[in-house]
Amino acid sequence: MAELGVGRPTKRRAGSAVGGLPVADSRPVFAGDAVLGTRCSACRYPSSQRDLPWCPACYAPMVAERFATTGPVWSATVVDIHVGTRKPPFGLAYVDLDDGPRVLVHLAEPAVLGLGSRVRITGTDDGDLVATEVRS
Ligand SMILES: [Zn+2]
């Protein structure tokens, strides 16, 4: 049996700190002016996962891509329970990046943003994307 995680990008997460197994980290990576991901070389399908072996839509090869850090909120909520090391309340949102995939972000403020509100990803917190609302 192959050893778990060998040959795949892994990162220690909360589970491994308490005796669980390290797992592949599929969270999007923020690079200052872009969110890193991949895009299908044939059908242009975007993904925030950087280690996809092939396109989930058409099985063509994926190539590295840089996506915009802005986009509209697809869904948002405020979480009022402890999750891992996160203390409530904190805001979560799914954001459709302007030229890319839908990504999960933590909101800088624990507020429920209206659907379609514009946000900008400004950084990371413990590996998760953090976004703030863009007011025009
Ligand atoms: Zn494809």
PDB file of C-alpha atoms and ligand atoms in Angstrom:
ATOM      1  CA  MET A   1       0.000   0.000   0.000  1.00  0.00           C
ATOM      2  CA  ALA A   2       1.359   3.392  -0.951  1.00  0.00           C
ATOM      3  CA  GLU A   3       2.013   5.784   1.889  1.00  0.00           C
ATOM      4  CA  LEU A   4      -0.720   8.356   2.189  1.00  0.00           C
ATOM      5  CA  GLY A   5       0.186  11.733   0.724  1.00  0.00           C
ATOM      6  CA  VAL A   6       3.368  10.656  -1.062  1.00  0.00           C
ATOM      7  CA  GLY A   7       3.735  12.448  -4.365  1.00  0.00           C
ATOM      8  CA  ARG A   8       0.972  14.913  -3.570  1.00  0.00           C
ATOM      9  CA  PRO A   9       1.274  18.393  -2.098  1.00  0.00           C
ATOM     10  CA  THR A  10       0.420  18.107   1.580  1.00  0.00           C
ATOM     11  CA  LYS A  11       0.237  20.541   4.405  1.00  0.00           C
ATOM     12  CA  ARG A  12      -0.204  19.980   8.098  1.00  0.00           C
ATOM     13  CA  ARG A  13      -3.652  21.055   9.158  1.00  0.00           C
ATOM     14  CA  ALA A  14      -5.519  21.149  12.415  1.00  0.00           C
ATOM     15  CA  GLY A  15      -6.338  17.424  12.218  1.00  0.00           C
ATOM     16  CA  SER A  16      -2.690  16.375  12.080  1.00  0.00           C
ATOM     17  CA  ALA A  17      -1.905  18.488  15.147  1.00  0.00           C
ATOM     18  CA  VAL A  18      -4.140  16.253  17.232  1.00  0.00           C
ATOM     19  CA  GLY A  19      -3.092  12.935  15.754  1.00  0.00           C
ATOM     20  CA  GLY A  20      -5.005  12.946  12.480  1.00  0.00           C
ATOM     21  CA  LEU A  21      -3.488  12.457   9.060  1.00  0.00           C
ATOM     22  CA  PRO A  22      -2.031  15.264   6.967  1.00  0.00           C
ATOM     23  CA  VAL A  23      -4.182  15.768   3.891  1.00  0.00           C
ATOM     24  CA  ALA A  24      -3.775  17.487   0.540  1.00  0.00           C
ATOM     25  CA  ASP A  25      -4.624  21.159   0.969  1.00  0.00           C
ATOM     26  CA  SER A  26      -7.049  22.144  -1.772  1.00  0.00           C
ATOM     27  CA  ARG A  27      -7.538  25.707  -0.577  1.00  0.00           C
ATOM     28  CA  PRO A  28      -6.881  28.512  -3.082  1.00  0.00           C
ATOM     29  CA  VAL A  29      -3.526  30.315  -2.845  1.00  0.00           C
ATOM     30  CA  PHE A  30      -3.374  34.119  -2.724  1.00  0.00           C
ATOM     31  CA  ALA A  31      -0.331  35.666  -4.457  1.00  0.00           C
ATOM     32  CA  GLY A  32      -0.770  39.370  -3.648  1.00  0.00           C
ATOM     33  CA  ASP A  33      -2.286  40.440  -6.962  1.00  0.00           C
ATOM     34  CA  ALA A  34      -3.923  37.190  -8.028  1.00  0.00           C
ATOM     35  CA  VAL A  35      -5.510  33.969  -6.865  1.00  0.00           C
ATOM     36  CA  LEU A  36      -3.526  31.028  -8.208  1.00  0.00           C
ATOM     37  CA  GLY A  37      -5.276  28.127  -9.847  1.00  0.00           C
ATOM     38  CA  THR A  38      -5.576  26.212 -13.077  1.00  0.00           C
ATOM     39  CA  ARG A  39      -7.590  26.465 -16.270  1.00  0.00           C
ATOM     40  CA  CYS A  40      -8.447  23.794 -18.805  1.00  0.00           C
ATOM     41  CA  SER A  41      -6.325  24.019 -21.930  1.00  0.00           C
ATOM     42  CA  ALA A  42      -9.294  22.929 -24.079  1.00  0.00           C
ATOM     43  CA  CYS A  43     -12.623  24.134 -22.628  1.00  0.00           C
ATOM     44  CA  ARG A  44     -11.261  26.956 -20.389  1.00  0.00           C
ATOM     45  CA  TYR A  45     -12.892  25.514 -17.228  1.00  0.00           C
ATOM     46  CA  PRO A  46     -11.376  27.385 -14.238  1.00  0.00           C
ATOM     47  CA  SER A  47     -10.402  25.757 -10.944  1.00  0.00           C
ATOM     48  CA  SER A  48      -8.878  27.076  -7.747  1.00  0.00           C
ATOM     49  CA  GLN A  49      -7.220  23.691  -7.179  1.00  0.00           C
ATOM     50  CA  ARG A  50      -3.629  23.669  -8.392  1.00  0.00           C
ATOM     51  CA  ASP A  51      -2.994  19.948  -8.507  1.00  0.00           C
ATOM     52  CA  LEU A  52      -5.821  18.692 -10.708  1.00  0.00           C
ATOM     53  CA  PRO A  53      -4.462  15.978 -13.017  1.00  0.00           C
ATOM     54  CA  TRP A  54      -7.072  16.735 -15.704  1.00  0.00           C
ATOM     55  CA  CYS A  55     -10.097  18.912 -16.384  1.00  0.00           C
ATOM     56  CA  PRO A  56     -13.190  17.735 -14.445  1.00  0.00           C
ATOM     57  CA  ALA A  57     -15.380  18.833 -17.375  1.00  0.00           C
ATOM     58  CA  CYS A  58     -13.583  17.434 -20.444  1.00  0.00           C
ATOM     59  CA  TYR A  59     -10.451  15.561 -19.162  1.00  0.00           C
ATOM     60  CA  ALA A  60      -8.016  17.779 -21.100  1.00  0.00           C
ATOM     61  CA  PRO A  61      -4.765  18.918 -19.407  1.00  0.00           C
ATOM     62  CA  MET A  62      -4.960  21.807 -16.923  1.00  0.00           C
ATOM     63  CA  VAL A  63      -2.485  24.705 -17.061  1.00  0.00           C
ATOM     64  CA  ALA A  64      -1.506  27.164 -14.324  1.00  0.00           C
ATOM     65  CA  GLU A  65      -3.572  30.360 -14.267  1.00  0.00           C
ATOM     66  CA  ARG A  66      -3.783  33.590 -12.283  1.00  0.00           C
ATOM     67  CA  PHE A  67      -7.295  34.809 -11.456  1.00  0.00           C
ATOM     68  CA  ALA A  68      -8.640  38.224 -10.443  1.00  0.00           C
ATOM     69  CA  THR A  69      -8.904  39.025  -6.728  1.00  0.00           C
ATOM     70  CA  THR A  70     -12.327  40.629  -7.133  1.00  0.00           C
ATOM     71  CA  GLY A  71     -15.810  39.358  -7.772  1.00  0.00           C
ATOM     72  CA  PRO A  72     -19.447  39.282  -6.682  1.00  0.00           C
ATOM     73  CA  VAL A  73     -20.715  37.397  -3.641  1.00  0.00           C
ATOM     74  CA  TRP A  74     -22.641  34.268  -4.598  1.00  0.00           C
ATOM     75  CA  SER A  75     -23.658  33.455  -1.009  1.00  0.00           C
ATOM     76  CA  ALA A  76     -22.720  34.700   2.460  1.00  0.00           C
ATOM     77  CA  THR A  77     -23.370  33.937   6.106  1.00  0.00           C
ATOM     78  CA  VAL A  78     -22.195  34.686   9.635  1.00  0.00           C
ATOM     79  CA  VAL A  79     -21.074  31.689  11.676  1.00  0.00           C
ATOM     80  CA  ASP A  80     -21.961  31.844  15.397  1.00  0.00           C
ATOM     81  CA  ILE A  81     -20.205  28.694  16.632  1.00  0.00           C
ATOM     82  CA  HIS A  82     -16.557  27.797  17.220  1.00  0.00           C
ATOM     83  CA  VAL A  83     -15.002  26.069  14.206  1.00  0.00           C
ATOM     84  CA  GLY A  84     -11.468  24.845  14.789  1.00  0.00           C
ATOM     85  CA  THR A  85      -9.516  27.791  16.139  1.00  0.00           C
ATOM     86  CA  ARG A  86     -12.023  30.333  14.787  1.00  0.00           C
ATOM     87  CA  LYS A  87     -13.932  32.317  17.363  1.00  0.00           C
ATOM     88  CA  PRO A  88     -17.492  33.394  16.524  1.00  0.00           C
ATOM     89  CA  PRO A  89     -18.893  35.442  15.016  1.00  0.00           C
ATOM     90  CA  PHE A  90     -17.101  35.348  11.671  1.00  0.00           C
ATOM     91  CA  GLY A  91     -18.313  35.841   8.124  1.00  0.00           C
ATOM     92  CA  LEU A  92     -17.990  33.399   5.253  1.00  0.00           C
ATOM     93  CA  ALA A  93     -18.823  33.957   1.606  1.00  0.00           C
ATOM     94  CA  TYR A  94     -18.590  32.211  -1.692  1.00  0.00           C
ATOM     95  CA  VAL A  95     -17.226  34.601  -4.308  1.00  0.00           C
ATOM     96  CA  ASP A  96     -17.333  34.154  -8.074  1.00  0.00           C
ATOM     97  CA  LEU A  97     -13.959  35.546  -9.132  1.00  0.00           C
ATOM     98  CA  ASP A  98     -14.385  37.886 -12.111  1.00  0.00           C
ATOM     99  CA  ASP A  99     -12.466  35.666 -14.510  1.00  0.00           C
ATOM    100  CA  GLY A 100     -12.274  32.463 -12.551  1.00  0.00           C
ATOM    101  CA  PRO A 101     -13.782  29.901 -10.217  1.00  0.00           C
ATOM    102  CA  ARG A 102     -16.010  30.227  -7.172  1.00  0.00           C
ATOM    103  CA  VAL A 103     -13.946  30.345  -3.976  1.00  0.00           C
ATOM    104  CA  LEU A 104     -14.753  30.291  -0.259  1.00  0.00           C
ATOM    105  CA  VAL A 105     -13.470  33.316   1.661  1.00  0.00           C
ATOM    106  CA  HIS A 106     -13.505  34.585   5.217  1.00  0.00           C
ATOM    107  CA  LEU A 107     -14.914  38.092   5.480  1.00  0.00           C
ATOM    108  CA  ALA A 108     -12.867  40.726   7.291  1.00  0.00           C
ATOM    109  CA  GLU A 109     -16.052  41.854   9.073  1.00  0.00           C
ATOM    110  CA  PRO A 110     -18.664  39.437  10.500  1.00  0.00           C
ATOM    111  CA  ALA A 111     -21.509  40.764   8.358  1.00  0.00           C
ATOM    112  CA  VAL A 112     -23.869  39.061   5.946  1.00  0.00           C
ATOM    113  CA  LEU A 113     -23.138  40.667   2.587  1.00  0.00           C
ATOM    114  CA  GLY A 114     -25.913  40.976   0.059  1.00  0.00           C
ATOM    115  CA  LEU A 115     -25.782  38.657  -2.908  1.00  0.00           C
ATOM    116  CA  GLY A 116     -23.886  40.356  -5.725  1.00  0.00           C
ATOM    117  CA  SER A 117     -21.931  42.624  -3.362  1.00  0.00           C
ATOM    118  CA  ARG A 118     -18.441  43.240  -4.702  1.00  0.00           C
ATOM    119  CA  VAL A 119     -15.518  42.009  -2.628  1.00  0.00           C
ATOM    120  CA  ARG A 120     -11.752  42.015  -2.992  1.00  0.00           C
ATOM    121  CA  ILE A 121      -9.472  39.327  -1.631  1.00  0.00           C
ATOM    122  CA  THR A 122      -6.901  41.128   0.476  1.00  0.00           C
ATOM    123  CA  GLY A 123      -4.882  38.403   2.111  1.00  0.00           C
ATOM    124  CA  THR A 124      -4.958  35.140   3.999  1.00  0.00           C
ATOM    125  CA  ASP A 125      -5.631  34.084   7.565  1.00  0.00           C
ATOM    126  CA  ASP A 126      -4.252  30.696   8.622  1.00  0.00           C
ATOM    127  CA  GLY A 127      -4.254  29.664   4.956  1.00  0.00           C
ATOM    128  CA  ASP A 128      -7.819  30.773   4.182  1.00  0.00           C
ATOM    129  CA  LEU A 129      -8.595  33.625   1.794  1.00  0.00           C
ATOM    130  CA  VAL A 130      -9.767  36.859   3.443  1.00  0.00           C
ATOM    131  CA  ALA A 131     -11.930  39.367   1.587  1.00  0.00           C
ATOM    132  CA  THR A 132     -13.357  42.811   2.257  1.00  0.00           C
ATOM    133  CA  GLU A 133     -16.366  44.476   0.692  1.00  0.00           C
ATOM    134  CA  VAL A 134     -15.595  46.982  -2.070  1.00  0.00           C
ATOM    135  CA  ARG A 135     -17.834  50.003  -1.721  1.00  0.00           C
ATOM    136  CA  SER A 136     -18.174  52.220  -4.775  1.00  0.00           C
TER     137      SER A 136
HETATM  138 ZN    ZN B   1     -11.932  21.142 -20.011  1.00  0.00          ZN
END
